[in-house]
CSV table of C-alpha atoms and ligand atoms in Angstrom, one decimal:
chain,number,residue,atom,x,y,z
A,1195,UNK,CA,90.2,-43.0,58.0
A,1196,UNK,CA,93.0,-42.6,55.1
A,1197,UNK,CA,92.2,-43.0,51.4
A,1198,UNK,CA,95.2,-44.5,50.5
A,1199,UNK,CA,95.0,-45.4,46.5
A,1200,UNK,CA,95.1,-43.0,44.5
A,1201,UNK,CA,92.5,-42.6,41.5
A,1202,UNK,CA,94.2,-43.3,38.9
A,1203,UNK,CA,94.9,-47.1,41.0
A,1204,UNK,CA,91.2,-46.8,42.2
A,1205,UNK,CA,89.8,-46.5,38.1
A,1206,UNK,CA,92.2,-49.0,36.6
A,1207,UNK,CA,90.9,-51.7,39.6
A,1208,UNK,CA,87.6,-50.8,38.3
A,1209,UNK,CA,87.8,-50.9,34.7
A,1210,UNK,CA,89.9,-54.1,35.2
A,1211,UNK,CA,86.7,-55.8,37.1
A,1212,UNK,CA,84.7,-54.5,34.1
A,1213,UNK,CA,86.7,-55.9,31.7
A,1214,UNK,CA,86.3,-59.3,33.2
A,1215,UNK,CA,82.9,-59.6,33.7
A,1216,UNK,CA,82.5,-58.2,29.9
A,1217,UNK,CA,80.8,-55.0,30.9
A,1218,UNK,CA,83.5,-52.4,30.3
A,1219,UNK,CA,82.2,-49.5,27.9
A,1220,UNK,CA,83.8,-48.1,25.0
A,1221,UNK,CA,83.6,-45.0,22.5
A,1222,UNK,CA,84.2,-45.3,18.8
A,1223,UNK,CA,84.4,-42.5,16.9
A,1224,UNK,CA,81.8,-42.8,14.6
A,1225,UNK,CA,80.5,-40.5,11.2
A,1226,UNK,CA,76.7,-41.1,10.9
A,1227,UNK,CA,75.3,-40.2,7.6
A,1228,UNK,CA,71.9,-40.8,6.0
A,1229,UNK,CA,70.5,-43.8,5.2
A,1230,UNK,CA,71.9,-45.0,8.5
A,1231,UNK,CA,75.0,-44.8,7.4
A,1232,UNK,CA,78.4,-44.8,9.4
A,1233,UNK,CA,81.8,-44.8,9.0
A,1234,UNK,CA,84.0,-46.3,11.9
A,1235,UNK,CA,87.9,-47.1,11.8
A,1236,UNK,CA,87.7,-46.6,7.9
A,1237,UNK,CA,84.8,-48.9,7.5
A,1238,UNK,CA,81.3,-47.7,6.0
A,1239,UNK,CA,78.6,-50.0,8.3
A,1240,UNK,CA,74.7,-49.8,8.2
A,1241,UNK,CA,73.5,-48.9,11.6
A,1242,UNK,CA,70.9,-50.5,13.0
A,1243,UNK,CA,71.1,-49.2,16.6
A,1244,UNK,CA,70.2,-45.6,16.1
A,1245,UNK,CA,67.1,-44.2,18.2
A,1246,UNK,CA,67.0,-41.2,15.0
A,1247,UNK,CA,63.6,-43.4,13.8
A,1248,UNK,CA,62.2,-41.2,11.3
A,1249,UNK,CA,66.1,-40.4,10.0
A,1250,UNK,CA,65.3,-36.4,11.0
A,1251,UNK,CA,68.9,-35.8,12.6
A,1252,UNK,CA,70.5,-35.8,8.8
A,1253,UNK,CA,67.1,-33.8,6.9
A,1254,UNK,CA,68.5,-31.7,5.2
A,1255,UNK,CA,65.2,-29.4,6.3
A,1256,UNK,CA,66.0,-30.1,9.8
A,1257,UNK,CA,70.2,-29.2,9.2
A,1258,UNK,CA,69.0,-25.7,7.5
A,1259,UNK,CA,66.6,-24.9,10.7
A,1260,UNK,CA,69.2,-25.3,13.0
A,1261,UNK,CA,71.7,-23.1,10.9
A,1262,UNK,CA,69.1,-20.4,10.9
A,1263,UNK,CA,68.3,-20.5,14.1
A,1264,UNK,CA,72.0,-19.7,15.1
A,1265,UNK,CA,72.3,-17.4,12.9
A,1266,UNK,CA,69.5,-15.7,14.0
A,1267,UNK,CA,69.8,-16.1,18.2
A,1268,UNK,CA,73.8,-17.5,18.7
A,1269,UNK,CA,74.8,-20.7,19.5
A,1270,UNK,CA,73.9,-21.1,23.0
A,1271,UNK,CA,71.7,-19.4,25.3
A,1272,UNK,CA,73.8,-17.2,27.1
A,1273,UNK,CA,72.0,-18.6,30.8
A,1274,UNK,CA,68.7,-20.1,32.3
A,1275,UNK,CA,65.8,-19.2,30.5
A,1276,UNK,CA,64.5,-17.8,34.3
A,1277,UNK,CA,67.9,-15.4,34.2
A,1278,UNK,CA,68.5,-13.9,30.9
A,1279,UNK,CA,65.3,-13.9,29.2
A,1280,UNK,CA,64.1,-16.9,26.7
A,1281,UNK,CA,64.6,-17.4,23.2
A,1282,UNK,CA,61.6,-17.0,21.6
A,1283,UNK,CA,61.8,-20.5,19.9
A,1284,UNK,CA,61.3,-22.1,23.3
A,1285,UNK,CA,57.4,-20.8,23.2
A,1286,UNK,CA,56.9,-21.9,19.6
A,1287,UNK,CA,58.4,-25.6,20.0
A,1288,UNK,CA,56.3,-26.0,23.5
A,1289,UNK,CA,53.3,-25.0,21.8
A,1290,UNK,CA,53.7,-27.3,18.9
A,1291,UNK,CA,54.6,-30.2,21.4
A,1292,UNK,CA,51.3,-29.5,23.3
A,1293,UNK,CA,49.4,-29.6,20.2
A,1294,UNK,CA,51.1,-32.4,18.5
A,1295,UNK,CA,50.2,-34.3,22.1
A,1296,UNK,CA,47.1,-33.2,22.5
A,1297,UNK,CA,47.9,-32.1,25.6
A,1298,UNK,CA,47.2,-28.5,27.5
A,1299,UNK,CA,50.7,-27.2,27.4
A,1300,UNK,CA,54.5,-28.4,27.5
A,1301,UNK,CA,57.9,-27.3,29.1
A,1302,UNK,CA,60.9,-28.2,27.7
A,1303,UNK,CA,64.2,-29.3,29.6
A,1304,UNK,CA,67.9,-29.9,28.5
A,1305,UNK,CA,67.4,-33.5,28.1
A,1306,UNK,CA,65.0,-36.4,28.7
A,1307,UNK,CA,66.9,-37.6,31.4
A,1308,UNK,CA,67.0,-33.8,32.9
A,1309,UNK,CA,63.0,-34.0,32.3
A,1310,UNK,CA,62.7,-37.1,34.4
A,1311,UNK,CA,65.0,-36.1,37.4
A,1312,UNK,CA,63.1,-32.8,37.4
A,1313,UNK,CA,59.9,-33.1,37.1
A,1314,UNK,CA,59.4,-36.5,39.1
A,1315,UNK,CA,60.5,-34.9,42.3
A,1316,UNK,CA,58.1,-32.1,41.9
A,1317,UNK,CA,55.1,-34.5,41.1
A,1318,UNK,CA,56.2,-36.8,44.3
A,1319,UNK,CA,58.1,-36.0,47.6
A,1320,UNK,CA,58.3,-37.9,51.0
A,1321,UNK,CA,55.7,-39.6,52.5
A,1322,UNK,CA,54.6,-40.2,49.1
A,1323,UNK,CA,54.7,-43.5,47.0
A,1324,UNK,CA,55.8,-44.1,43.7
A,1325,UNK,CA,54.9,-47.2,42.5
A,1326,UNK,CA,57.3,-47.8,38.4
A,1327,UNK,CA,57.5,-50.6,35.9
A,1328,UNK,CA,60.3,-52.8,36.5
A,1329,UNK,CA,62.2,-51.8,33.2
A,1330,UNK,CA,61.9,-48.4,33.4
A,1331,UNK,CA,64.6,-46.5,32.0
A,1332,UNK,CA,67.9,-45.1,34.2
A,1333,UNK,CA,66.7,-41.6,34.2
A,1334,UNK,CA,63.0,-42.4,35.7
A,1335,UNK,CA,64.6,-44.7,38.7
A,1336,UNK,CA,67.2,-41.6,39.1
A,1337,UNK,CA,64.0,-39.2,39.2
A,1338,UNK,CA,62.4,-40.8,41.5
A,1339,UNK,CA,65.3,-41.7,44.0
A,1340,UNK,CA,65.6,-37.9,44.1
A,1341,UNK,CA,62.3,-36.9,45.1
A,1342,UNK,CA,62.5,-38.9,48.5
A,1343,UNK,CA,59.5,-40.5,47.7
A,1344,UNK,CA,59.0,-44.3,48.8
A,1345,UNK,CA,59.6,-46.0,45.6
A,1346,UNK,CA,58.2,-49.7,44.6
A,1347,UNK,CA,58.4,-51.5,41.5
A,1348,UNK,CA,55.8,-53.4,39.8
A,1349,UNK,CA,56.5,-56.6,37.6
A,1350,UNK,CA,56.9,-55.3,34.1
A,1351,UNK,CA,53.1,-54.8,32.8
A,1352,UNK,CA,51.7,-56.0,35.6
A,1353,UNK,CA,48.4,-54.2,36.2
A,1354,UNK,CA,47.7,-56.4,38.8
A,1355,UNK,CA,50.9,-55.9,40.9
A,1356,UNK,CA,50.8,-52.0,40.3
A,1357,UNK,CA,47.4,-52.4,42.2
A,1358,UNK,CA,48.8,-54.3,45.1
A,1359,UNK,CA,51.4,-52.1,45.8
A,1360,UNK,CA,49.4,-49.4,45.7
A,1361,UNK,CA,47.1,-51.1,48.1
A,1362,UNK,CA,49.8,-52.0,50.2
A,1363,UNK,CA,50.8,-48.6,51.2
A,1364,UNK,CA,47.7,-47.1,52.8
A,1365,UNK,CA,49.9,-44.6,54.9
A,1366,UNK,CA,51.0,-43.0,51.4
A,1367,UNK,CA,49.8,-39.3,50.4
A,1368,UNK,CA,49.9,-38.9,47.3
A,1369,UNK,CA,50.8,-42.0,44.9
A,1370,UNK,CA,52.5,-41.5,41.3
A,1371,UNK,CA,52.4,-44.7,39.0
A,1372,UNK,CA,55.1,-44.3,35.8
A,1373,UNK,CA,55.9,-46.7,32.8
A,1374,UNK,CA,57.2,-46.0,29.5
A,1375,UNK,CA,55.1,-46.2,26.6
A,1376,UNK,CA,56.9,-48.2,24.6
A,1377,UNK,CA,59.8,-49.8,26.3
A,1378,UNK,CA,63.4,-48.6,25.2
A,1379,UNK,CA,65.2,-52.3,25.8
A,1380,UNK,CA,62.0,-54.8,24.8
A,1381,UNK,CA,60.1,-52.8,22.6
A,1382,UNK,CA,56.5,-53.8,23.6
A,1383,UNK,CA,54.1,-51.3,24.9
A,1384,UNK,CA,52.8,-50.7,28.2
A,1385,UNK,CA,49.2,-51.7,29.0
A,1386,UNK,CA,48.3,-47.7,29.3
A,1387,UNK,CA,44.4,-48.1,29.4
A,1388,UNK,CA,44.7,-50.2,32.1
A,1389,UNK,CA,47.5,-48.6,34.4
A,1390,UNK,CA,45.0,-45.3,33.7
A,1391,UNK,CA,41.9,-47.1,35.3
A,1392,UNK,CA,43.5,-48.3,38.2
A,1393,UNK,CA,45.3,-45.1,38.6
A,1394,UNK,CA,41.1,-43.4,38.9
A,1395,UNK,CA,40.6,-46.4,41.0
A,1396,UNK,CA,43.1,-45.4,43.5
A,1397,UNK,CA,43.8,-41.7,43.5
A,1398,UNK,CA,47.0,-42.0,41.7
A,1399,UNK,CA,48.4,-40.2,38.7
A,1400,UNK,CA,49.8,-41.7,36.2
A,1401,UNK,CA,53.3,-40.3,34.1
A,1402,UNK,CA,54.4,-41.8,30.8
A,1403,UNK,CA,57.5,-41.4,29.1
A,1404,UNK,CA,57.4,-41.6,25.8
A,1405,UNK,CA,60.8,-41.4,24.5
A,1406,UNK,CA,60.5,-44.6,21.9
A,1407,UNK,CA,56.8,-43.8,21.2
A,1408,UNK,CA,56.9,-40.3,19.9
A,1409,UNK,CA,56.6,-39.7,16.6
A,1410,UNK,CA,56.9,-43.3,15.8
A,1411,UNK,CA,53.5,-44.6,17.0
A,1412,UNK,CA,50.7,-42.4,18.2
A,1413,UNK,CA,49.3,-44.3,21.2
A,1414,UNK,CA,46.0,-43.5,23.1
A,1415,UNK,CA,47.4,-42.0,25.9
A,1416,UNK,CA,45.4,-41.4,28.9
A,1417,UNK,CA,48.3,-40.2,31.3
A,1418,UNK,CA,47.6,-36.6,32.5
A,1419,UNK,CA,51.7,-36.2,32.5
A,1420,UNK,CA,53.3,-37.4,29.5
A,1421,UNK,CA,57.5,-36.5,28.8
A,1422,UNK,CA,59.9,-37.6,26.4
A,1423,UNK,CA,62.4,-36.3,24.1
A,1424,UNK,CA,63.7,-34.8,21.0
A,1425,UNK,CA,67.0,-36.4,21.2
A,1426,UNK,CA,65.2,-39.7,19.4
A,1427,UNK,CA,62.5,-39.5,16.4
A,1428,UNK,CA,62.9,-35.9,16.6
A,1429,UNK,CA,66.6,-36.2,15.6
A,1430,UNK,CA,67.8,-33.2,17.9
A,1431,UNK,CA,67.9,-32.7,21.4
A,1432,UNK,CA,66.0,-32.1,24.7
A,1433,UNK,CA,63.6,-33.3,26.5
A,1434,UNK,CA,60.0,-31.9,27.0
A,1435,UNK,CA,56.8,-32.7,29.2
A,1436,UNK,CA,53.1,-32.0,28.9
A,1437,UNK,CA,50.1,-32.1,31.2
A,1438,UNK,CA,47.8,-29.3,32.6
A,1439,UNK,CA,49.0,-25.5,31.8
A,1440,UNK,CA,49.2,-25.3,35.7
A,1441,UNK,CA,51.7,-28.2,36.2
A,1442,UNK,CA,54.0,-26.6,33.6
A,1443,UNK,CA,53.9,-23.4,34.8
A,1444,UNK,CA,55.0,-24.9,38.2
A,1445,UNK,CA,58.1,-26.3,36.4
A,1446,UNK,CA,59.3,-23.4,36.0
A,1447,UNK,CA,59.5,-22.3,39.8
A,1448,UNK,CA,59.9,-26.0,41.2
A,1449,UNK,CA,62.1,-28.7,39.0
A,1450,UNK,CA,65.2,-28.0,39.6
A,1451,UNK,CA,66.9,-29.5,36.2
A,1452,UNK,CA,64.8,-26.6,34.5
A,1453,UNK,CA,65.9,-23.6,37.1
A,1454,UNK,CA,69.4,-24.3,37.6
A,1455,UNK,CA,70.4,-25.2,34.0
A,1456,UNK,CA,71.1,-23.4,31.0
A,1457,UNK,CA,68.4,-22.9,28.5
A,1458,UNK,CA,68.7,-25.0,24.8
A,1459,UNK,CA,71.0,-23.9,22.3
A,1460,UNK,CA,68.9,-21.7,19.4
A,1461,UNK,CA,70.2,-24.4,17.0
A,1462,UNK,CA,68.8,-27.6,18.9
A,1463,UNK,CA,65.7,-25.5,19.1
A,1464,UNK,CA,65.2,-24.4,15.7
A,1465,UNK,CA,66.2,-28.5,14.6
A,1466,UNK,CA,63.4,-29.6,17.1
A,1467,UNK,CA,60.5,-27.2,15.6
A,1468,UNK,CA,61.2,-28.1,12.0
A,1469,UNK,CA,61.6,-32.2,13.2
A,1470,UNK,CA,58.6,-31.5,15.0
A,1471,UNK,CA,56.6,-30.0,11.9
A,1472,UNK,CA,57.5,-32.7,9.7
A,1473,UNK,CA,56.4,-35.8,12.7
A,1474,UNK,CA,53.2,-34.1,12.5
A,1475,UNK,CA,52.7,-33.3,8.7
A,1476,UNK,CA,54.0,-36.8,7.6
A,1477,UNK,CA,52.9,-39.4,9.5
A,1478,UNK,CA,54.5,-42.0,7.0
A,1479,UNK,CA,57.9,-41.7,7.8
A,1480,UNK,CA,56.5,-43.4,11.7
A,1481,UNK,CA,54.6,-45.6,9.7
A,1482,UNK,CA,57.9,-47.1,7.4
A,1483,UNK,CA,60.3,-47.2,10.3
A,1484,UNK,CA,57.6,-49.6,12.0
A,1485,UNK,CA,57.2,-51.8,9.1
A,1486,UNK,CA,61.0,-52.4,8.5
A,1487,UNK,CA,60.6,-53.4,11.9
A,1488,UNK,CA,57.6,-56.0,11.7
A,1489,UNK,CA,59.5,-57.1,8.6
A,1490,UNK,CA,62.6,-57.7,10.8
A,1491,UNK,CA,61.0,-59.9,13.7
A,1492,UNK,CA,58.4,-62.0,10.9
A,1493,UNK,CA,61.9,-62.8,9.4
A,1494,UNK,CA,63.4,-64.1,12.3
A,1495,UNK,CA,60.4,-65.5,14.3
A,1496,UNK,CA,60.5,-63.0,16.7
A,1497,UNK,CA,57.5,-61.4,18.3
A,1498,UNK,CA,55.9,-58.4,16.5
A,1499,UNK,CA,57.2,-54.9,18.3
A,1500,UNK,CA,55.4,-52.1,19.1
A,1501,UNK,CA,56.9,-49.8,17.5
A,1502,UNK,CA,60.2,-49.4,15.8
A,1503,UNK,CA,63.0,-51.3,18.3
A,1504,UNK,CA,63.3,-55.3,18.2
A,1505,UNK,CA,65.4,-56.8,20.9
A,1506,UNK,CA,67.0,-60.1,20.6
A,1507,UNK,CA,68.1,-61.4,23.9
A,1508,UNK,CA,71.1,-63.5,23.9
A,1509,UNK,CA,71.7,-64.2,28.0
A,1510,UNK,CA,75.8,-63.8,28.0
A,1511,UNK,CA,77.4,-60.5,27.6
A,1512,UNK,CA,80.3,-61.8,25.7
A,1513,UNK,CA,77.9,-63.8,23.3
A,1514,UNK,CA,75.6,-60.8,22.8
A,1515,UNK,CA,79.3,-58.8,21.5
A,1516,UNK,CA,80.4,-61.9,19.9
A,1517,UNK,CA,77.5,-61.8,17.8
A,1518,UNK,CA,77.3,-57.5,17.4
A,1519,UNK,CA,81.4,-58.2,16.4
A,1520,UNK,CA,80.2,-60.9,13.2
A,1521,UNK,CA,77.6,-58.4,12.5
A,1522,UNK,CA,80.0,-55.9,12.0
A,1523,UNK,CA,82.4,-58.1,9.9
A,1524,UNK,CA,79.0,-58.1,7.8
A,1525,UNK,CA,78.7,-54.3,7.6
A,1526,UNK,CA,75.8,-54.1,10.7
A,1527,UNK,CA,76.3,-51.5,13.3
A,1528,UNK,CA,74.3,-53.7,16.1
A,1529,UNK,CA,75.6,-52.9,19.1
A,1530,UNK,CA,75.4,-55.6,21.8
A,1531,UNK,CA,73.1,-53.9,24.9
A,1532,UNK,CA,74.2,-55.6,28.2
A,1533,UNK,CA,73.6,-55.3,32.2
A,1534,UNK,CA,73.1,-52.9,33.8
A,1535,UNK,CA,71.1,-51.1,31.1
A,1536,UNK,CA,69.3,-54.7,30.9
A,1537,UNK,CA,68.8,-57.2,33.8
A,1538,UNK,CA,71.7,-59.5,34.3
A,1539,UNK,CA,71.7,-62.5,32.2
A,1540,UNK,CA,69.1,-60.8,29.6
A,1541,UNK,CA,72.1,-59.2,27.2
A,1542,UNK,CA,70.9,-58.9,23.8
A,1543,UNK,CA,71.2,-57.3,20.8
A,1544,UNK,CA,68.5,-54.2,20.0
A,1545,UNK,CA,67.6,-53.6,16.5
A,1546,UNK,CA,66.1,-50.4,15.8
A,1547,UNK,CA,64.7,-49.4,12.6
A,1548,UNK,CA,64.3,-45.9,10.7
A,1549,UNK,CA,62.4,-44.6,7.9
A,1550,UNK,CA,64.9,-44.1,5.6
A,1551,UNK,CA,66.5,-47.5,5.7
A,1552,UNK,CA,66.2,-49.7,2.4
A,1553,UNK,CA,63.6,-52.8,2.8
A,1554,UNK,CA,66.5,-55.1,1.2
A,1555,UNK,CA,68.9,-53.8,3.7
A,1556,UNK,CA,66.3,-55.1,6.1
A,1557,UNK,CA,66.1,-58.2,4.6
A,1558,UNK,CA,70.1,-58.7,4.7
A,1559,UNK,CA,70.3,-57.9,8.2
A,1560,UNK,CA,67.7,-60.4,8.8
A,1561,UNK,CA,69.7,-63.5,7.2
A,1562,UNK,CA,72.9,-61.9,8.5
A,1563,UNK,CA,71.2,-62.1,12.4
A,1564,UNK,CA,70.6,-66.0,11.2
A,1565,UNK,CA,73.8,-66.8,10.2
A,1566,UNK,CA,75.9,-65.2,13.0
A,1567,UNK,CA,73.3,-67.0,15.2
A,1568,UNK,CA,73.9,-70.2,13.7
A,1569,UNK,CA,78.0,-69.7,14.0
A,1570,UNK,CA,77.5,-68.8,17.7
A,1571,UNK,CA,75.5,-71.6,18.1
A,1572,UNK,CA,77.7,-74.0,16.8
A,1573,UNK,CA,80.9,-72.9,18.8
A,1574,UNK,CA,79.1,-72.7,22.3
B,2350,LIG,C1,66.7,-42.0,25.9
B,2350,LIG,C2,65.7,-42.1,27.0
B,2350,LIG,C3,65.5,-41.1,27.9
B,2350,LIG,C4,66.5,-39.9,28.0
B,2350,LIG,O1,66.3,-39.0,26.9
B,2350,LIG,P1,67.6,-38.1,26.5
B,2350,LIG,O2,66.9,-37.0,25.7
B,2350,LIG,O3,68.4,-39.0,25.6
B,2350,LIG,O4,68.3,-37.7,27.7
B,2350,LIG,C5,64.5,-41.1,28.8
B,2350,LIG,N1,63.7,-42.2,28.8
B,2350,LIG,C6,63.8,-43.2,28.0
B,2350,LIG,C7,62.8,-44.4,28.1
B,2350,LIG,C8,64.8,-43.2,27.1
B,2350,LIG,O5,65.0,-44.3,26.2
């Protein structure tokens, strides 16, 4: 066989397809500043689609710990923690995490998404099941693909379908259940009690990721293996899982994301154990960000979230960016969330809330939402 376009041809036919079925991407340089600030193209916007919940990525404590910490160790980490040796900050921010989780001990990774495709495949290989909500994040589906395990999803929240595919797979080994706690795109919560007494029911374990729960709302938890990351309420970056001192100490030997990759920069590091500190010392800056966001979806009729993220589901893609565009005329950076990070026809807009924004800013987003819905309303 000959390849006969060439890539440039090959990406343009791509992006063109894209285009058309309103699902190309784009960058915008962007200035984020506190208060959920941003400057874009000129313009100063109020962001509302930041994961940065408790507003931690501009502290001015958290800025300082990241400039001493590369002062003091360099700005990266010269190699895999396995090859060079490990900053010392690595130990201090795992055992912090553990604690703040309540958990036996923690490894962290590079990322969330390098926690998921790393330690999955070590929990679950083939002849295995996996058995994952529906909506599960990108990085969990890419996990478990890569562990060779059989994979089957259950209805989102669906106790009830979890259990029948777990019973429909007697042949499996082991089986490994896995739901977000609180999801990324819908912001409800997963029914964790539940999931955890079916999982004793049937021999499974169960894995949470917490990436839009941490630090934000302190659920009971009941999964032996719980990740997430600091890239969100933590303001920094990384990811990081916890469970039994055994199972972490296996990561180390066993997931590849954590072997073959280079260890945190002392800056990220030194960010993440100050954020860290502060989620557990002041539990009110969680506490705000959720209110702003139960204030948000009383306003508009929507139903109460979880946590700190309200979607709004449109349907279209070009209405849902229609819609972020008029929100942006109005100084709201909204951005418009569409397939295939949501399922096809379910594009919306996702709110997200932070500490440190202004209850009347709140308030103005909401009416701002009602009038740019009652505009799109009128001209479909
Ligand atoms: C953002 C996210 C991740 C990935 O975390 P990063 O640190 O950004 O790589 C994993 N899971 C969920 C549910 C997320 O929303």
């Amino acid at each position: 066989m000959t390849q006969s376009d060439d890539i440039d041809d090959f990406a343009r036919d791509k992006l063109a397809g894209l285009e058309a079925a309103h699902l190309r991407r784009r960058l915008f340089p962007t200035k984020r500043l506190p208060q959920g600030g941003a400057e874009r193209d000129g313009r100063r916007l109020l962001s509302f689609c930041d994961n940065d919940y408790l507003g931690l990525s501009t502290d001015a404590r958290v800025i300082e710990a990241a400039r001493d910490a590369a002062g003091l160790y360099g700005a990266g980490a010269g190699a895999s923690r396995l090859v060079t040796g490990e900053c010392p900050l690595n130990r201090e921010l795992e055992t912090k995490l553990a604690a703040l989780k309540g958990l036996e001990a923690a490894r962290l990774f590079g990322s969330g998404y390098m926690a998921n495709v790393g330690v999955i495949p070590v929990l679950a290989g083939p002849g295995d099941l996996i058995v994952m909500d529906a909506l599960s994040h990108a990085c969990l589906h890419a996990g478990a693909k890569l562990s060779g395990a059989d994979v089957a999803t259950f209805a989102h929240n669906d106790v009830a379908d979890a259990a029948r595919l777990l019973k429909a797979h007697p042949e499996r080994r082991r089986a490994l259940v896995i739901t977000e706690t609180i999801f990324s795109m819908d912001g409800d919560r997963a029914p964790l009690a539940a999931l955890n007494a079916l999982c004793n029911e049937e021999g499974a374990w169960l894995m949470t990721d917490d990436a839009h729960g941490f630090g934000v709302a302190r659920l009971d938890n009941p999964a032996p293996v719980q990740m997430g990351t600091l890239s969100k309420a933590a303001g920094a970056y990384g990811g990081y899982v916890c469970g039994p001192a055994a199972f972490t100490e296996l990561l180390v030997s066993r997931a590849r994301s954590f072997v073959y990759t280079t260890g945190l920069a002392p800056a990220v590091l030194g960010a993440a154990l100050r954020a860290v500190e502060i989620i557990g010392d002041e539990p009110a800056l969680g506490a705000a960000a959720r209110a702003h966001a139960r204030r948000f979806a009383e306003m508009l009729d929507l139903p109460a979230p979880a946590a700190a993220i309200v979607p709004l589901v449109i349907g279209a893609a070009d209405r849902a960016l229609a819609i972020s565009e008029r929100l942006a005329d109005e100084g709201f950076l909204v951005s418009a969330i569409r397939p295939p990070t949501v399922p096809a026809g379910t594009a919306r807009l996702r709110f997200t809330f932070t500490a440190d924004h202004r209850a009347e800013d709140v308030e103005a987003l909401a009416r701002a939402v009602r009038n740019a819905l009652a505009i799109e309303m009128e001209m479909s």
